[in-house]
Amino acid sequence: MLTIDAKGQNCPIPVIMTKKEIEKGAKEFVVEVDNEIAVQNLQKLAESQQFQTKVEQGEGVYRVYFSGEGAPAAAPAQEKAPAAPKGNGYAVFVGKDYVGEGSHELGLNLIRMFFYVLTQSEDLPASVLFMNAGVKLPAQDEQVIEHLKVLADKGVEILVCGTCINYYQLPTDLQVGTISNMYDIVSRMQAADKVITV
Amino acid sequence: MDYGTIAFQNTHAAMTTQSYLSKRFSISVMPTLRKISMSCGISIRFQAQDLQEIQQAMEAFDLDRDAYAIYAVTHQGKDMLVEEIK
């Protein structure tokens, strides 16, 4: 069976390597990675390309078996970010776990209040995107987690950078939001009418 | 009463109160309601059922009584009723 060795490769390389094989027409193959974030991103890729997956865990390795018909051939020559499910609306980008500069304590409370105000608003973003230290909020801040849950219930997409979760050694089982990657995060930015950076 | 809110004279009072109350209660920070005129823009929101215990906790807290005010907030359609609890 075709084996794609993506061990030791950082996000988004495993996804890129796998996508290339799918575009070449591979239907049954296995991708070897060494971290859980990569597994989750591969599962999301499989879903979007209509593949089934099965995951086996070994010694320091995860084997993700792909099988299926694949999506109907419309593959572009070069790597492109997948189309976002929502066309318009606005995106909120959170690259730090506080707002502004000066006092971190004040900044943390400001960002909690920002999300609180969104929960009270009718005009909701299509997506909220977390990267770098921003991922600490959906991963650990009780107040922000509660607010994000309210937003998610109302259909707001919450994406949390997997590489960043990994880097800060935060738990991958999020209470709210989905582990994501640069492709999906960029595509939400491109699809939005505007991107607000908090 | 849908929920309660505590408004403060200054930001320092708001943030130290948050640390104090968050150990016992489920609270969140919220912007001070426009109907309330207090100096600090950070208020604390607490659950309606915790009102009595919050009042007791605030009395036990090392903060001047005139540095904060507690309110009951009730939503009535598009309107909001904000009543101070003395």
mmCIF file of C-alpha atoms in Angstrom:
data_model
loop_
_atom_site.group_PDB
_atom_site.id
_atom_site.type_symbol
_atom_site.label_atom_id
_atom_site.label_comp_id
_atom_site.label_asym_id
_atom_site.label_seq_id
_atom_site.Cartn_x
_atom_site.Cartn_y
_atom_site.Cartn_z
ATOM 1 C CA MET A 1 0.000 0.000 0.000
ATOM 2 C CA LEU A 2 1.262 3.506 -0.752
ATOM 3 C CA THR A 3 2.792 4.976 2.404
ATOM 4 C CA ILE A 4 3.294 8.700 2.843
ATOM 5 C CA ASP A 5 5.967 9.277 5.471
ATOM 6 C CA ALA A 6 5.197 12.654 7.012
ATOM 7 C CA LYS A 7 6.887 11.958 10.351
ATOM 8 C CA GLY A 8 8.923 14.906 11.574
ATOM 9 C CA GLN A 9 7.098 17.239 9.186
ATOM 10 C CA ASN A 10 5.445 20.325 10.600
ATOM 11 C CA CYS A 11 1.941 21.504 9.756
ATOM 12 C CA PRO A 12 0.845 22.018 6.983
ATOM 13 C CA ILE A 13 3.348 19.716 5.202
ATOM 14 C CA PRO A 14 1.521 16.429 6.005
ATOM 15 C CA VAL A 15 -1.690 17.853 4.547
ATOM 16 C CA ILE A 16 0.116 19.149 1.455
ATOM 17 C CA MET A 17 1.883 15.812 0.878
ATOM 18 C CA THR A 18 -1.393 13.914 1.217
ATOM 19 C CA LYS A 19 -3.320 16.293 -1.010
ATOM 20 C CA LYS A 20 -0.695 15.821 -3.756
ATOM 21 C CA GLU A 21 -1.179 12.047 -3.702
ATOM 22 C CA ILE A 22 -4.962 12.439 -3.784
ATOM 23 C CA GLU A 23 -4.654 14.716 -6.805
ATOM 24 C CA LYS A 24 -2.485 12.084 -8.506
ATOM 25 C CA GLY A 25 -5.399 9.709 -8.057
ATOM 26 C CA ALA A 26 -4.440 7.689 -4.948
ATOM 27 C CA LYS A 27 -7.448 5.910 -3.454
ATOM 28 C CA GLU A 28 -5.992 3.639 -0.760
ATOM 29 C CA PHE A 29 -2.947 4.718 1.172
ATOM 30 C CA VAL A 30 -1.577 5.380 4.638
ATOM 31 C CA VAL A 31 -0.012 8.559 6.024
ATOM 32 C CA GLU A 32 2.436 8.295 8.894
ATOM 33 C CA VAL A 33 2.702 11.261 11.252
ATOM 34 C CA ASP A 34 4.066 11.718 14.741
ATOM 35 C CA ASN A 35 1.574 14.094 16.380
ATOM 36 C CA GLU A 36 -2.137 14.275 17.092
ATOM 37 C CA ILE A 37 -2.645 17.679 15.518
ATOM 38 C CA ALA A 38 -1.509 16.266 12.166
ATOM 39 C CA VAL A 39 -3.975 13.387 12.602
ATOM 40 C CA GLN A 40 -6.843 15.816 13.131
ATOM 41 C CA ASN A 41 -5.867 17.936 10.146
ATOM 42 C CA LEU A 42 -5.614 14.825 7.956
ATOM 43 C CA GLN A 43 -9.062 13.695 9.087
ATOM 44 C CA LYS A 44 -10.467 17.061 8.117
ATOM 45 C CA LEU A 45 -8.753 16.831 4.723
ATOM 46 C CA ALA A 46 -10.217 13.343 4.232
ATOM 47 C CA GLU A 47 -13.699 14.595 5.028
ATOM 48 C CA SER A 48 -13.406 17.438 2.542
ATOM 49 C CA GLN A 49 -12.147 15.060 -0.168
ATOM 50 C CA GLN A 50 -14.693 12.313 0.564
ATOM 51 C CA PHE A 51 -12.252 9.750 1.952
ATOM 52 C CA GLN A 52 -12.805 7.443 4.903
ATOM 53 C CA THR A 53 -10.067 7.274 7.509
ATOM 54 C CA LYS A 54 -8.944 4.830 10.142
ATOM 55 C CA VAL A 55 -6.276 5.737 12.670
ATOM 56 C CA GLU A 56 -3.785 3.330 14.240
ATOM 57 C CA GLN A 57 -1.451 4.395 16.989
ATOM 58 C CA GLY A 58 2.018 2.865 17.228
ATOM 59 C CA GLU A 59 5.274 3.658 19.038
ATOM 60 C CA GLY A 60 5.650 7.397 18.494
ATOM 61 C CA VAL A 61 3.697 7.148 15.239
ATOM 62 C CA TYR A 62 0.115 7.568 14.111
ATOM 63 C CA ARG A 63 -0.950 5.774 10.918
ATOM 64 C CA VAL A 64 -3.900 7.356 9.160
ATOM 65 C CA TYR A 65 -5.355 4.966 6.578
ATOM 66 C CA PHE A 66 -7.201 6.654 3.733
ATOM 67 C CA SER A 67 -9.695 4.833 1.536
ATOM 68 C CA GLY A 68 -12.313 6.061 -0.834
ATOM 69 C CA GLU A 69 -13.279 7.331 -4.199
ATOM 70 C CA GLY A 70 -11.898 10.785 -3.638
ATOM 71 C CA ALA A 71 -13.614 13.998 -4.711
ATOM 72 C CA PRO A 72 -14.550 14.403 -8.392
ATOM 73 C CA ALA A 73 -11.459 15.548 -10.340
ATOM 74 C CA ALA A 74 -11.360 19.320 -10.437
ATOM 75 C CA ALA A 75 -7.913 19.572 -8.868
ATOM 76 C CA PRO A 76 -5.958 22.738 -9.688
ATOM 77 C CA ALA A 77 -2.254 22.496 -10.632
ATOM 78 C CA GLN A 78 -0.957 24.265 -7.540
ATOM 79 C CA GLU A 79 -1.919 24.203 -3.895
ATOM 80 C CA LYS A 80 -4.947 26.381 -3.183
ATOM 81 C CA ALA A 81 -6.756 27.056 0.072
ATOM 82 C CA PRO A 82 -10.122 25.192 0.115
ATOM 83 C CA ALA A 83 -13.277 27.274 -0.413
ATOM 84 C CA ALA A 84 -14.811 28.518 2.829
ATOM 85 C CA PRO A 85 -18.362 27.286 3.613
ATOM 86 C CA LYS A 86 -19.625 30.820 4.347
ATOM 87 C CA GLY A 87 -19.222 33.497 1.664
ATOM 88 C CA ASN A 88 -19.664 36.871 3.316
ATOM 89 C CA GLY A 89 -19.756 38.142 6.863
ATOM 90 C CA TYR A 90 -16.691 39.203 8.803
ATOM 91 C CA ALA A 91 -13.890 37.324 10.485
ATOM 92 C CA VAL A 92 -12.250 38.099 13.820
ATOM 93 C CA PHE A 93 -8.550 37.310 14.108
ATOM 94 C CA VAL A 94 -7.076 36.831 17.585
ATOM 95 C CA GLY A 95 -3.293 36.632 17.576
ATOM 96 C CA LYS A 96 -2.692 37.345 21.256
ATOM 97 C CA ASP A 97 -4.406 36.612 24.542
ATOM 98 C CA TYR A 98 -4.941 40.281 25.385
ATOM 99 C CA VAL A 99 -6.033 43.512 23.709
ATOM 100 C CA GLY A 100 -3.676 46.424 23.164
ATOM 101 C CA GLU A 101 -0.347 47.133 24.815
ATOM 102 C CA GLY A 102 0.615 48.180 28.313
ATOM 103 C CA SER A 103 -1.003 46.126 31.016
ATOM 104 C CA HIS A 104 -1.477 42.452 30.263
ATOM 105 C CA GLU A 105 -4.004 42.129 33.094
ATOM 106 C CA LEU A 106 -6.121 44.946 31.695
ATOM 107 C CA GLY A 107 -5.694 43.532 28.177
ATOM 108 C CA LEU A 108 -6.938 40.114 29.266
ATOM 109 C CA ASN A 109 -10.066 41.632 30.793
ATOM 110 C CA LEU A 110 -10.583 43.712 27.671
ATOM 111 C CA ILE A 111 -10.556 40.673 25.448
ATOM 112 C CA ARG A 112 -12.959 38.848 27.766
ATOM 113 C CA MET A 113 -15.304 41.813 27.508
ATOM 114 C CA PHE A 114 -14.914 41.915 23.738
ATOM 115 C CA PHE A 115 -16.253 38.375 23.486
ATOM 116 C CA TYR A 116 -18.954 39.133 26.042
ATOM 117 C CA VAL A 117 -20.203 42.022 23.898
ATOM 118 C CA LEU A 118 -20.269 39.780 20.809
ATOM 119 C CA THR A 119 -22.502 37.326 22.666
ATOM 120 C CA GLN A 120 -24.941 40.167 23.304
ATOM 121 C CA SER A 121 -24.897 41.301 19.688
ATOM 122 C CA GLU A 122 -27.069 40.422 16.692
ATOM 123 C CA ASP A 123 -24.238 41.164 14.253
ATOM 124 C CA LEU A 124 -22.063 38.077 14.652
ATOM 125 C CA PRO A 125 -18.864 37.193 12.826
ATOM 126 C CA ALA A 126 -18.827 34.276 10.399
ATOM 127 C CA SER A 127 -15.666 33.016 12.065
ATOM 128 C CA VAL A 128 -13.257 33.668 14.929
ATOM 129 C CA LEU A 129 -9.682 32.629 14.196
ATOM 130 C CA PHE A 130 -7.091 32.018 16.925
ATOM 131 C CA MET A 131 -3.330 31.901 16.372
ATOM 132 C CA ASN A 132 -0.144 32.096 18.403
ATOM 133 C CA ALA A 133 -0.841 33.098 22.035
ATOM 134 C CA GLY A 134 -4.476 33.732 21.083
ATOM 135 C CA VAL A 135 -5.080 29.959 21.252
ATOM 136 C CA LYS A 136 -4.615 30.116 25.033
ATOM 137 C CA LEU A 137 -8.044 31.741 25.278
ATOM 138 C CA PRO A 138 -10.235 28.973 23.829
ATOM 139 C CA ALA A 139 -7.923 26.424 25.465
ATOM 140 C CA GLN A 140 -7.837 27.804 29.007
ATOM 141 C CA ASP A 141 -9.783 30.959 29.789
ATOM 142 C CA GLU A 142 -13.082 30.036 31.460
ATOM 143 C CA GLN A 143 -14.821 33.282 30.598
ATOM 144 C CA VAL A 144 -13.776 33.323 26.944
ATOM 145 C CA ILE A 145 -14.707 29.639 26.614
ATOM 146 C CA GLU A 146 -18.228 30.361 27.871
ATOM 147 C CA HIS A 147 -18.645 33.261 25.451
ATOM 148 C CA LEU A 148 -17.283 31.230 22.531
ATOM 149 C CA LYS A 149 -19.741 28.434 23.326
ATOM 150 C CA VAL A 150 -22.599 30.912 23.009
ATOM 151 C CA LEU A 151 -21.218 32.126 19.678
ATOM 152 C CA ALA A 152 -20.680 28.581 18.394
ATOM 153 C CA ASP A 153 -24.295 27.694 19.266
ATOM 154 C CA LYS A 154 -25.351 30.601 17.098
ATOM 155 C CA GLY A 155 -23.387 29.289 14.128
ATOM 156 C CA VAL A 156 -20.094 31.169 14.451
ATOM 157 C CA GLU A 157 -17.161 29.058 13.299
ATOM 158 C CA ILE A 158 -14.323 28.924 15.837
ATOM 159 C CA LEU A 159 -10.969 27.857 14.419
ATOM 160 C CA VAL A 160 -7.922 27.263 16.621
ATOM 161 C CA CYS A 161 -4.445 26.836 15.118
ATOM 162 C CA GLY A 162 -3.220 23.306 15.803
ATOM 163 C CA THR A 163 0.473 24.080 15.483
ATOM 164 C CA CYS A 164 0.067 26.810 18.063
ATOM 165 C CA ILE A 165 -1.774 24.476 20.481
ATOM 166 C CA ASN A 166 1.088 22.061 20.038
ATOM 167 C CA TYR A 167 3.731 24.740 20.559
ATOM 168 C CA TYR A 168 2.224 25.919 23.855
ATOM 169 C CA GLN A 169 1.666 22.285 24.868
ATOM 170 C CA LEU A 170 -2.016 22.870 25.436
ATOM 171 C CA PRO A 171 -4.545 20.015 25.482
ATOM 172 C CA THR A 172 -5.889 19.150 22.035
ATOM 173 C CA ASP A 173 -9.366 18.258 23.268
ATOM 174 C CA LEU A 174 -10.890 21.730 23.124
ATOM 175 C CA GLN A 175 -14.074 22.584 25.011
ATOM 176 C CA VAL A 176 -15.053 24.838 22.130
ATOM 177 C CA GLY A 177 -13.869 25.335 18.547
ATOM 178 C CA THR A 178 -12.013 23.041 16.170
ATOM 179 C CA ILE A 179 -8.313 22.424 15.705
ATOM 180 C CA SER A 180 -7.392 23.942 12.387
ATOM 181 C CA ASN A 181 -4.521 24.840 10.089
ATOM 182 C CA MET A 182 -3.197 27.765 8.073
ATOM 183 C CA TYR A 183 -5.107 26.732 4.935
ATOM 184 C CA ASP A 184 -8.490 26.918 6.590
ATOM 185 C CA ILE A 185 -7.646 30.027 8.584
ATOM 186 C CA VAL A 186 -6.433 31.886 5.496
ATOM 187 C CA SER A 187 -9.457 30.793 3.481
ATOM 188 C CA ARG A 188 -11.809 32.249 6.120
ATOM 189 C CA MET A 189 -9.891 35.535 5.941
ATOM 190 C CA GLN A 190 -10.111 35.579 2.153
ATOM 191 C CA ALA A 191 -13.818 34.796 2.144
ATOM 192 C CA ALA A 192 -14.760 37.453 4.682
ATOM 193 C CA ASP A 193 -15.837 40.954 3.692
ATOM 194 C CA LYS A 194 -13.534 42.240 6.410
ATOM 195 C CA VAL A 195 -11.140 40.830 8.968
ATOM 196 C CA ILE A 196 -11.033 42.442 12.405
ATOM 197 C CA THR A 197 -7.798 41.900 14.302
ATOM 198 C CA VAL A 198 -8.382 42.326 18.027
ATOM 199 C CA MET B 1 -33.933 39.762 37.669
ATOM 200 C CA ASP B 2 -32.052 38.183 34.789
ATOM 201 C CA TYR B 3 -28.571 38.752 36.163
ATOM 202 C CA GLY B 4 -26.660 41.047 38.494
ATOM 203 C CA THR B 5 -23.828 43.439 37.848
ATOM 204 C CA ILE B 6 -21.319 45.209 40.069
ATOM 205 C CA ALA B 7 -19.917 48.530 38.881
ATOM 206 C CA PHE B 8 -16.807 50.200 40.321
ATOM 207 C CA GLN B 9 -15.266 53.604 40.914
ATOM 208 C CA ASN B 10 -11.927 52.504 39.535
ATOM 209 C CA THR B 11 -10.358 49.778 37.435
ATOM 210 C CA HIS B 12 -8.124 48.470 40.199
ATOM 211 C CA ALA B 13 -11.175 47.770 42.364
ATOM 212 C CA ALA B 14 -12.830 45.966 39.437
ATOM 213 C CA MET B 15 -9.900 43.690 38.785
ATOM 214 C CA THR B 16 -9.117 42.790 42.399
ATOM 215 C CA THR B 17 -12.807 42.054 42.975
ATOM 216 C CA GLN B 18 -12.817 39.796 39.932
ATOM 217 C CA SER B 19 -9.914 37.744 41.339
ATOM 218 C CA TYR B 20 -11.652 37.553 44.702
ATOM 219 C CA LEU B 21 -15.102 36.559 43.474
ATOM 220 C CA SER B 22 -13.999 34.200 40.696
ATOM 221 C CA LYS B 23 -12.733 31.730 43.310
ATOM 222 C CA ARG B 24 -16.279 31.113 44.565
ATOM 223 C CA PHE B 25 -18.678 32.272 41.871
ATOM 224 C CA SER B 26 -19.211 31.888 38.166
ATOM 225 C CA ILE B 27 -18.705 35.461 37.011
ATOM 226 C CA SER B 28 -17.557 37.288 33.946
ATOM 227 C CA VAL B 29 -16.337 40.778 33.208
ATOM 228 C CA MET B 30 -18.600 42.947 31.103
ATOM 229 C CA PRO B 31 -18.536 46.571 29.944
ATOM 230 C CA THR B 32 -20.369 48.833 32.399
ATOM 231 C CA LEU B 33 -23.955 49.300 31.251
ATOM 232 C CA ARG B 34 -24.686 52.730 29.771
ATOM 233 C CA LYS B 35 -27.501 53.238 32.265
ATOM 234 C CA ILE B 36 -24.994 53.092 35.099
ATOM 235 C CA SER B 37 -22.737 56.059 35.678
ATOM 236 C CA MET B 38 -19.648 54.825 37.455
ATOM 237 C CA SER B 39 -16.077 55.768 36.635
ATOM 238 C CA CYS B 40 -14.761 52.396 35.588
ATOM 239 C CA GLY B 41 -15.713 50.738 32.313
ATOM 240 C CA ILE B 42 -15.209 47.234 33.665
ATOM 241 C CA SER B 43 -18.099 45.686 35.549
ATOM 242 C CA ILE B 44 -18.663 42.202 36.854
ATOM 243 C CA ARG B 45 -21.638 40.122 35.842
ATOM 244 C CA PHE B 46 -22.969 37.492 38.247
ATOM 245 C CA GLN B 47 -25.838 35.021 38.193
ATOM 246 C CA ALA B 48 -29.161 36.125 39.669
ATOM 247 C CA GLN B 49 -29.330 33.225 42.112
ATOM 248 C CA ASP B 50 -25.994 34.274 43.668
ATOM 249 C CA LEU B 51 -27.208 37.760 44.662
ATOM 250 C CA GLN B 52 -27.372 37.222 48.435
ATOM 251 C CA GLU B 53 -24.041 35.448 48.657
ATOM 252 C CA ILE B 54 -22.398 38.029 46.396
ATOM 253 C CA GLN B 55 -23.660 40.807 48.690
ATOM 254 C CA GLN B 56 -22.220 38.995 51.705
ATOM 255 C CA ALA B 57 -18.929 38.361 49.934
ATOM 256 C CA MET B 58 -18.631 42.022 48.980
ATOM 257 C CA GLU B 59 -19.341 43.109 52.569
ATOM 258 C CA ALA B 60 -16.541 40.837 53.735
ATOM 259 C CA PHE B 61 -14.194 42.175 51.060
ATOM 260 C CA ASP B 62 -11.639 44.883 51.882
ATOM 261 C CA LEU B 63 -13.180 47.521 49.608
ATOM 262 C CA ASP B 64 -14.877 50.808 50.537
ATOM 263 C CA ARG B 65 -18.659 50.528 50.246
ATOM 264 C CA ASP B 66 -18.803 53.611 48.036
ATOM 265 C CA ALA B 67 -16.216 52.157 45.645
ATOM 266 C CA TYR B 68 -18.813 49.823 44.140
ATOM 267 C CA ALA B 69 -22.520 49.429 43.493
ATOM 268 C CA ILE B 70 -24.594 46.307 42.882
ATOM 269 C CA TYR B 71 -27.450 46.259 40.392
ATOM 270 C CA ALA B 72 -30.185 43.872 39.318
ATOM 271 C CA VAL B 73 -30.700 43.771 35.544
ATOM 272 C CA THR B 74 -33.958 42.672 33.961
ATOM 273 C CA HIS B 75 -34.585 42.555 30.226
ATOM 274 C CA GLN B 76 -38.059 43.551 29.093
ATOM 275 C CA GLY B 77 -38.231 43.077 25.352
ATOM 276 C CA LYS B 78 -35.881 45.648 23.831
ATOM 277 C CA ASP B 79 -35.729 47.529 27.141
ATOM 278 C CA MET B 80 -33.559 46.933 30.161
ATOM 279 C CA LEU B 81 -34.431 47.663 33.756
ATOM 280 C CA VAL B 82 -31.419 48.400 35.965
ATOM 281 C CA GLU B 83 -32.102 48.726 39.689
ATOM 282 C CA GLU B 84 -29.479 49.489 42.290
ATOM 283 C CA ILE B 85 -29.412 47.155 45.268
ATOM 284 C CA LYS B 86 -28.306 49.107 48.289
#
